[in-house]
């Protein structure tokens, strides 16, 4: 049964007369988020204060507010991992951005707010011609997709990619990048016909509804029995096993998540028989372990967007006051593409 969130708004009397900003606050795990006015923190020399325009909503934000995400946060905290906005103020040692610059940023929390303070290295300037809305979609969904396809799967032109949860934000980003940038062919797998149809309009060659048939058999038929070169898997459970079984000789499967709720075990004999590889992609870990590569991923997708090679799909826009409705929209599997929260 989906977790129900309802909004509550609180003001802090102690802040009257002081400059503050509105933020969504998780004060208790698995409870409704609150809206509160928070005091604007002072800047450290390397920090930047950004006026947030849009915050991307990720399933990880919802898990974090339920206490179920791998990176644990102790309440009270403001969720939100990515945002687009305008630089308001810079610390004395900041040189990469200036007041008035349009930027996107990545932060573990804090982005579901009218303002966000971040380290300057976690900001990237939005190129001319790219909107704040589109830019807000890029860091997590497209950054993860780029890392999955380029770094992990080493996708080559002309190869065939199977992507599950294809109508989600990252699934559609995988399709967009695979087709438009890497010149590959995509088989999109999703849990309903409308979601498959959306994936087809976004560039997939074929759509497979795995809720009413055998994903393995459908892929086998679509590939003439050969299988796919790459599978990007985000559902888990039986869908993961079917995707693994759908790989061609020396195919590669990249685990991106477990949206279905079941973490699968890998039958090692399947890896052996076809000489296939199974690997994972966790975007935030690259931020910690290989920041130059992480930064390159975000810079690359910004450039692709400016050049018109990719086209982010925004499924729904909610106001900050509707943040709990946005959470429920995702939890009830009503969302396709990216859900973003507007602060304006």
CSV table of C-alpha atoms in Angstrom, one decimal:
chain,number,residue,atom,x,y,z
A,1,UNK,CA,0.0,0.0,0.0
A,2,UNK,CA,1.6,3.3,-1.0
A,3,UNK,CA,2.7,5.7,1.7
A,4,UNK,CA,0.4,8.7,1.9
A,5,UNK,CA,1.8,12.1,2.3
A,6,UNK,CA,-0.2,15.3,3.2
A,7,UNK,CA,1.1,18.8,3.4
A,8,UNK,CA,1.6,20.8,6.5
A,9,UNK,CA,2.9,24.3,6.7
A,10,UNK,CA,4.7,25.8,9.6
A,11,UNK,CA,6.4,29.2,10.1
A,12,UNK,CA,9.2,29.9,12.6
A,13,UNK,CA,8.2,32.8,14.8
A,14,UNK,CA,11.9,33.3,15.7
A,15,UNK,CA,12.7,34.2,12.1
A,16,UNK,CA,10.4,37.2,11.9
A,17,UNK,CA,12.4,40.2,10.8
A,18,UNK,CA,15.3,38.0,9.6
A,19,UNK,CA,15.8,36.9,5.9
A,20,UNK,CA,14.8,33.4,5.4
A,21,UNK,CA,13.7,31.0,2.7
A,22,UNK,CA,10.9,28.4,2.2
A,23,UNK,CA,11.9,24.7,2.2
A,24,UNK,CA,10.4,21.3,2.4
A,25,UNK,CA,11.5,19.6,5.6
A,26,UNK,CA,11.5,15.9,6.6
A,27,UNK,CA,11.0,16.2,10.4
A,28,UNK,CA,10.1,12.5,10.9
A,29,UNK,CA,10.8,9.5,8.7
A,30,UNK,CA,7.9,8.1,6.8
A,31,UNK,CA,5.7,11.1,7.7
A,32,UNK,CA,4.4,14.0,5.6
A,33,UNK,CA,6.9,16.7,4.7
A,34,UNK,CA,6.4,20.1,6.2
A,35,UNK,CA,7.0,23.5,4.7
A,36,UNK,CA,9.1,25.8,6.9
A,37,UNK,CA,10.8,29.1,6.7
A,38,UNK,CA,14.5,28.5,7.4
A,39,UNK,CA,17.2,31.1,8.2
A,40,UNK,CA,19.7,31.7,5.4
A,41,UNK,CA,23.0,30.2,6.5
A,42,UNK,CA,26.2,32.2,6.2
A,43,UNK,CA,28.5,31.3,3.2
A,44,UNK,CA,31.9,29.7,3.7
A,45,UNK,CA,34.6,31.0,1.4
A,46,UNK,CA,34.1,28.2,-1.2
A,47,UNK,CA,30.3,28.1,-1.2
A,48,UNK,CA,27.7,29.6,-3.4
A,49,UNK,CA,24.1,30.6,-2.6
A,50,UNK,CA,21.7,29.7,-5.4
A,51,UNK,CA,18.1,30.8,-5.9
A,52,UNK,CA,16.5,27.5,-6.9
A,53,UNK,CA,14.1,27.5,-9.9
A,54,UNK,CA,13.4,23.8,-10.1
A,55,UNK,CA,14.4,20.7,-8.1
A,56,UNK,CA,14.3,17.3,-9.8
A,57,UNK,CA,12.4,14.7,-7.8
A,58,UNK,CA,14.2,11.3,-7.6
A,59,UNK,CA,12.9,8.1,-6.1
A,60,UNK,CA,16.0,8.3,-3.9
A,61,UNK,CA,14.5,11.4,-2.3
A,62,UNK,CA,11.4,9.5,-1.4
A,63,UNK,CA,13.4,6.5,0.0
A,64,UNK,CA,15.5,8.9,2.0
A,65,UNK,CA,12.4,10.4,3.6
A,66,UNK,CA,11.3,6.9,4.5
A,67,UNK,CA,14.7,6.0,6.0
A,68,UNK,CA,15.2,3.3,3.3
A,69,UNK,CA,17.9,4.9,1.2
A,70,UNK,CA,21.5,3.6,1.4
A,71,UNK,CA,22.7,7.0,2.3
A,72,UNK,CA,21.0,7.7,5.7
A,73,UNK,CA,19.9,11.1,6.7
A,74,UNK,CA,18.9,12.1,10.3
A,75,UNK,CA,15.8,14.3,10.5
A,76,UNK,CA,15.2,17.2,10.3
A,77,UNK,CA,16.6,17.5,6.7
A,78,UNK,CA,15.5,19.0,3.4
A,79,UNK,CA,15.5,16.4,0.6
A,80,UNK,CA,16.5,17.2,-3.0
A,81,UNK,CA,19.6,16.0,-4.9
A,82,UNK,CA,19.6,18.2,-8.0
A,83,UNK,CA,18.4,21.6,-9.0
A,84,UNK,CA,18.6,24.4,-11.5
A,85,UNK,CA,18.7,28.1,-10.5
A,86,UNK,CA,20.5,31.4,-10.5
A,87,UNK,CA,23.5,32.4,-8.4
A,88,UNK,CA,22.6,34.9,-5.7
A,89,UNK,CA,25.8,35.2,-3.8
A,90,UNK,CA,29.3,33.8,-3.8
A,91,UNK,CA,31.9,33.1,-1.1
A,92,UNK,CA,35.2,35.1,-1.2
A,93,UNK,CA,37.2,32.2,-2.7
A,94,UNK,CA,34.7,31.4,-5.4
A,95,UNK,CA,35.9,32.0,-9.0
A,96,UNK,CA,34.0,29.5,-11.2
A,97,UNK,CA,30.6,31.3,-11.1
A,98,UNK,CA,29.3,34.8,-10.4
A,99,UNK,CA,26.1,36.4,-9.3
A,100,UNK,CA,23.5,36.1,-12.0
A,101,UNK,CA,24.9,32.9,-13.6
A,102,UNK,CA,22.3,30.2,-14.5
A,103,UNK,CA,23.5,26.9,-13.0
A,104,UNK,CA,22.6,23.3,-12.2
A,105,UNK,CA,23.8,21.7,-9.1
A,106,UNK,CA,24.1,18.4,-7.3
A,107,UNK,CA,23.8,17.9,-3.6
A,108,UNK,CA,22.9,15.0,-1.4
A,109,UNK,CA,20.1,16.9,0.2
A,110,UNK,CA,18.8,20.5,0.5
A,111,UNK,CA,17.6,21.2,-3.0
A,112,UNK,CA,13.8,21.2,-2.3
A,113,UNK,CA,13.9,24.8,-1.2
A,114,UNK,CA,13.8,28.3,-2.5
A,115,UNK,CA,17.6,28.6,-1.8
A,116,UNK,CA,20.4,26.2,-1.7
A,117,UNK,CA,24.0,26.6,-0.5
A,118,UNK,CA,26.6,24.3,-2.2
A,119,UNK,CA,30.3,24.0,-2.9
A,120,UNK,CA,31.2,25.8,-6.1
A,121,UNK,CA,32.6,22.6,-7.6
A,122,UNK,CA,29.1,21.1,-7.5
A,123,UNK,CA,27.8,23.7,-9.9
A,124,UNK,CA,27.8,23.7,-13.7
A,125,UNK,CA,26.8,26.7,-15.8
A,126,UNK,CA,23.7,26.2,-17.9
A,127,UNK,CA,24.5,27.0,-21.6
A,128,UNK,CA,22.5,29.5,-23.6
A,129,UNK,CA,19.4,28.0,-25.2
A,130,UNK,CA,18.9,25.5,-22.4
A,131,UNK,CA,15.9,26.2,-20.1
A,132,UNK,CA,15.9,25.9,-16.4
A,133,UNK,CA,13.2,23.2,-16.7
A,134,UNK,CA,15.3,21.0,-19.0
A,135,UNK,CA,18.5,21.7,-17.1
A,136,UNK,CA,16.9,20.4,-13.9
A,137,UNK,CA,16.4,17.0,-15.5
A,138,UNK,CA,20.0,16.5,-16.5
A,139,UNK,CA,22.2,15.8,-13.5
A,140,UNK,CA,20.9,12.6,-12.0
A,141,UNK,CA,18.8,11.0,-14.9
A,142,UNK,CA,21.1,11.9,-17.7
A,143,UNK,CA,24.3,11.8,-15.7
A,144,UNK,CA,23.4,8.2,-14.6
A,145,UNK,CA,22.4,7.3,-18.2
A,146,UNK,CA,25.7,8.6,-19.6
A,147,UNK,CA,27.8,6.7,-16.9
A,148,UNK,CA,25.8,3.5,-17.6
A,149,UNK,CA,26.2,3.6,-21.3
A,150,UNK,CA,29.6,5.2,-21.8
A,151,UNK,CA,31.6,4.2,-18.8
A,152,UNK,CA,30.1,0.9,-17.7
A,153,UNK,CA,28.5,-0.7,-20.8
A,154,UNK,CA,31.0,0.8,-23.2
A,155,UNK,CA,28.2,1.0,-25.8
A,156,UNK,CA,29.3,1.0,-29.4
A,157,UNK,CA,27.5,2.4,-32.5
A,158,UNK,CA,25.1,-0.1,-34.0
A,159,UNK,CA,24.7,-2.2,-30.9
A,160,UNK,CA,21.3,-3.0,-29.4
A,161,UNK,CA,20.3,-1.9,-25.9
A,162,UNK,CA,17.4,-3.3,-23.8
A,163,UNK,CA,16.3,-0.8,-21.2
A,164,UNK,CA,13.7,-1.7,-18.5
A,165,UNK,CA,11.5,0.8,-16.6
A,166,UNK,CA,11.9,2.6,-19.9
A,167,UNK,CA,9.3,5.3,-19.3
A,168,UNK,CA,10.9,6.6,-16.1
A,169,UNK,CA,13.2,9.6,-16.1
A,170,UNK,CA,16.5,7.6,-16.4
A,171,UNK,CA,14.9,5.1,-18.8
A,172,UNK,CA,13.9,7.8,-21.2
A,173,UNK,CA,17.4,9.4,-20.7
A,174,UNK,CA,19.0,6.0,-21.7
A,175,UNK,CA,16.8,5.9,-24.8
A,176,UNK,CA,17.6,9.5,-25.7
A,177,UNK,CA,21.4,9.1,-25.3
A,178,UNK,CA,21.6,5.6,-26.8
A,179,UNK,CA,19.8,6.6,-30.0
A,180,UNK,CA,20.8,10.3,-30.5
A,181,UNK,CA,24.4,10.3,-29.2
A,182,UNK,CA,25.7,6.7,-29.3
A,183,UNK,CA,23.8,5.7,-32.5
A,184,UNK,CA,22.5,2.5,-31.0
A,185,UNK,CA,19.2,0.7,-31.4
A,186,UNK,CA,16.9,0.5,-28.3
A,187,UNK,CA,14.3,-2.1,-27.2
A,188,UNK,CA,12.2,-0.4,-24.5
A,189,UNK,CA,10.5,-2.5,-21.8
A,190,UNK,CA,7.9,-1.1,-19.5
A,191,UNK,CA,4.9,-2.3,-17.5
A,192,UNK,CA,2.1,-0.8,-19.6
A,193,UNK,CA,1.2,-0.2,-23.2
A,194,UNK,CA,1.0,3.7,-22.8
A,195,UNK,CA,4.5,3.6,-21.2
A,196,UNK,CA,5.8,1.5,-24.1
A,197,UNK,CA,4.2,3.9,-26.6
A,198,UNK,CA,5.9,6.9,-24.9
A,199,UNK,CA,9.2,5.2,-25.2
A,200,UNK,CA,8.6,4.6,-28.9
A,201,UNK,CA,7.9,8.3,-29.4
A,202,UNK,CA,11.2,9.1,-27.6
A,203,UNK,CA,13.3,7.1,-30.0
A,204,UNK,CA,13.0,3.4,-29.1
A,205,UNK,CA,12.7,1.0,-32.1
A,206,UNK,CA,10.5,-1.5,-30.2
A,207,UNK,CA,8.4,-1.6,-27.1
A,208,UNK,CA,7.8,-4.6,-24.9
A,209,UNK,CA,5.1,-4.7,-22.1
A,210,UNK,CA,6.6,-7.1,-19.6
A,211,UNK,CA,3.5,-7.2,-17.5
A,212,UNK,CA,1.6,-9.4,-20.0
A,213,UNK,CA,4.2,-11.6,-21.7
A,214,UNK,CA,7.6,-13.1,-21.6
A,215,UNK,CA,10.3,-10.3,-21.9
A,216,UNK,CA,12.9,-12.9,-22.8
A,217,UNK,CA,10.8,-14.4,-25.7
A,218,UNK,CA,9.9,-11.0,-27.0
A,219,UNK,CA,13.6,-9.9,-27.1
A,220,UNK,CA,14.6,-13.2,-28.7
A,221,UNK,CA,12.0,-12.6,-31.5
A,222,UNK,CA,13.0,-9.0,-32.0
A,223,UNK,CA,16.7,-9.8,-32.3
A,224,UNK,CA,16.3,-12.9,-34.5
A,225,UNK,CA,17.4,-15.1,-31.6
A,226,UNK,CA,20.7,-13.3,-31.0
A,227,UNK,CA,19.9,-11.2,-28.0
A,228,UNK,CA,20.9,-7.7,-27.0
A,229,UNK,CA,24.4,-6.4,-26.6
A,230,UNK,CA,23.6,-4.3,-23.6
A,231,UNK,CA,20.8,-4.4,-21.0
A,232,UNK,CA,20.2,-1.4,-18.6
A,233,UNK,CA,18.1,-2.9,-15.8
A,234,UNK,CA,16.2,-0.8,-13.1
A,235,UNK,CA,13.4,-3.1,-12.0
A,236,UNK,CA,15.0,-6.1,-10.3
A,237,UNK,CA,13.3,-9.4,-9.5
A,238,UNK,CA,12.1,-11.6,-12.4
A,239,UNK,CA,12.6,-8.7,-14.9
A,240,UNK,CA,16.3,-8.6,-14.1
A,241,UNK,CA,16.6,-12.4,-14.7
A,242,UNK,CA,14.8,-12.1,-18.0
A,243,UNK,CA,17.0,-9.2,-19.1
A,244,UNK,CA,20.1,-11.2,-18.1
A,245,UNK,CA,18.9,-14.2,-20.1
A,246,UNK,CA,18.3,-11.8,-23.1
A,247,UNK,CA,22.0,-10.9,-23.5
A,248,UNK,CA,23.9,-11.9,-26.6
A,249,UNK,CA,27.3,-13.5,-26.5
A,250,UNK,CA,29.7,-11.2,-24.5
A,251,UNK,CA,26.7,-9.0,-23.6
A,252,UNK,CA,26.8,-6.6,-20.7
A,253,UNK,CA,24.0,-5.9,-18.1
A,254,UNK,CA,24.2,-2.8,-16.0
A,255,UNK,CA,22.1,-2.8,-12.7
A,256,UNK,CA,20.7,0.7,-12.2
A,257,UNK,CA,18.1,0.1,-9.4
A,258,UNK,CA,15.3,-2.1,-8.0
A,259,UNK,CA,12.1,-0.2,-8.7
A,260,UNK,CA,10.1,-3.4,-8.3
A,261,UNK,CA,11.3,-3.8,-4.8
A,262,UNK,CA,13.0,-7.2,-5.1
A,263,UNK,CA,16.8,-7.3,-5.2
A,264,UNK,CA,17.7,-10.3,-7.4
A,265,UNK,CA,20.5,-12.9,-7.1
A,266,UNK,CA,22.6,-13.5,-10.1
A,267,UNK,CA,22.8,-17.1,-11.4
A,268,UNK,CA,26.6,-17.2,-12.0
A,269,UNK,CA,26.2,-20.0,-14.6
A,270,UNK,CA,24.5,-17.6,-16.9
A,271,UNK,CA,27.5,-15.3,-16.8
A,272,UNK,CA,29.7,-18.3,-17.7
A,273,UNK,CA,27.7,-19.9,-20.5
A,274,UNK,CA,27.6,-16.7,-22.7
A,275,UNK,CA,30.7,-14.9,-21.4
A,276,UNK,CA,28.5,-12.0,-20.3
A,277,UNK,CA,29.3,-9.3,-17.8
A,278,UNK,CA,27.1,-8.0,-14.9
A,279,UNK,CA,27.9,-4.7,-13.3
A,280,UNK,CA,26.3,-1.8,-11.5
A,281,UNK,CA,26.1,2.0,-11.8
A,282,UNK,CA,25.7,4.3,-8.8
A,283,UNK,CA,26.0,7.9,-9.9
A,284,UNK,CA,26.7,9.4,-6.4
A,285,UNK,CA,29.6,7.0,-5.9
A,286,UNK,CA,31.4,8.5,-8.9
A,287,UNK,CA,30.9,11.9,-7.3
A,288,UNK,CA,33.0,10.6,-4.3
A,289,UNK,CA,35.5,8.3,-6.0
A,290,UNK,CA,36.1,9.8,-9.5
A,291,UNK,CA,34.8,13.4,-9.5
A,292,UNK,CA,36.5,14.4,-12.8
A,293,UNK,CA,34.5,11.6,-14.6
A,294,UNK,CA,31.3,12.6,-12.7
A,295,UNK,CA,31.8,16.2,-13.8
A,296,UNK,CA,32.5,15.1,-17.3
A,297,UNK,CA,29.2,13.2,-17.5
A,298,UNK,CA,27.3,16.3,-16.5
A,299,UNK,CA,29.2,18.6,-18.7
A,300,UNK,CA,28.7,16.2,-21.6
A,301,UNK,CA,24.9,16.1,-21.3
A,302,UNK,CA,24.7,19.8,-20.9
A,303,UNK,CA,26.6,20.1,-24.2
A,304,UNK,CA,24.3,17.6,-25.9
A,305,UNK,CA,21.3,19.5,-24.7
A,306,UNK,CA,22.7,22.8,-26.0
A,307,UNK,CA,23.4,21.2,-29.4
A,308,UNK,CA,19.9,19.8,-29.6
A,309,UNK,CA,21.0,16.2,-29.6
A,310,UNK,CA,19.0,15.2,-26.6
A,311,UNK,CA,15.5,16.3,-25.4
A,312,UNK,CA,14.6,15.8,-21.7
A,313,UNK,CA,11.1,14.7,-21.1
A,314,UNK,CA,9.3,16.4,-18.2
A,315,UNK,CA,6.3,14.3,-17.1
A,316,UNK,CA,4.9,16.7,-14.4
A,317,UNK,CA,5.6,19.9,-12.6
A,318,UNK,CA,4.5,20.5,-9.0
A,319,UNK,CA,4.8,23.6,-6.9
A,320,UNK,CA,6.8,23.4,-3.6
A,321,UNK,CA,3.5,23.6,-1.7
A,322,UNK,CA,2.5,20.4,-3.6
A,323,UNK,CA,5.7,18.4,-2.7
A,324,UNK,CA,3.8,15.7,-0.9
A,325,UNK,CA,1.4,15.3,-3.9
A,326,UNK,CA,4.5,15.0,-6.1
A,327,UNK,CA,5.8,12.2,-3.8
A,328,UNK,CA,2.5,10.4,-4.1
A,329,UNK,CA,2.5,10.8,-7.9
A,330,UNK,CA,5.7,8.9,-8.1
A,331,UNK,CA,4.8,6.3,-5.4
A,332,UNK,CA,1.6,5.5,-7.2
A,333,UNK,CA,3.5,4.9,-10.4
A,334,UNK,CA,1.6,7.6,-12.2
A,335,UNK,CA,4.8,9.4,-13.3
A,336,UNK,CA,6.6,9.1,-16.7
A,337,UNK,CA,9.8,11.0,-17.4
A,338,UNK,CA,11.0,13.5,-14.9
A,339,UNK,CA,8.9,15.1,-12.1
A,340,UNK,CA,10.3,18.5,-11.1
A,341,UNK,CA,9.4,20.8,-8.2
A,342,UNK,CA,9.0,24.5,-9.1
A,343,UNK,CA,10.1,27.1,-6.5
A,344,UNK,CA,8.8,30.1,-8.5
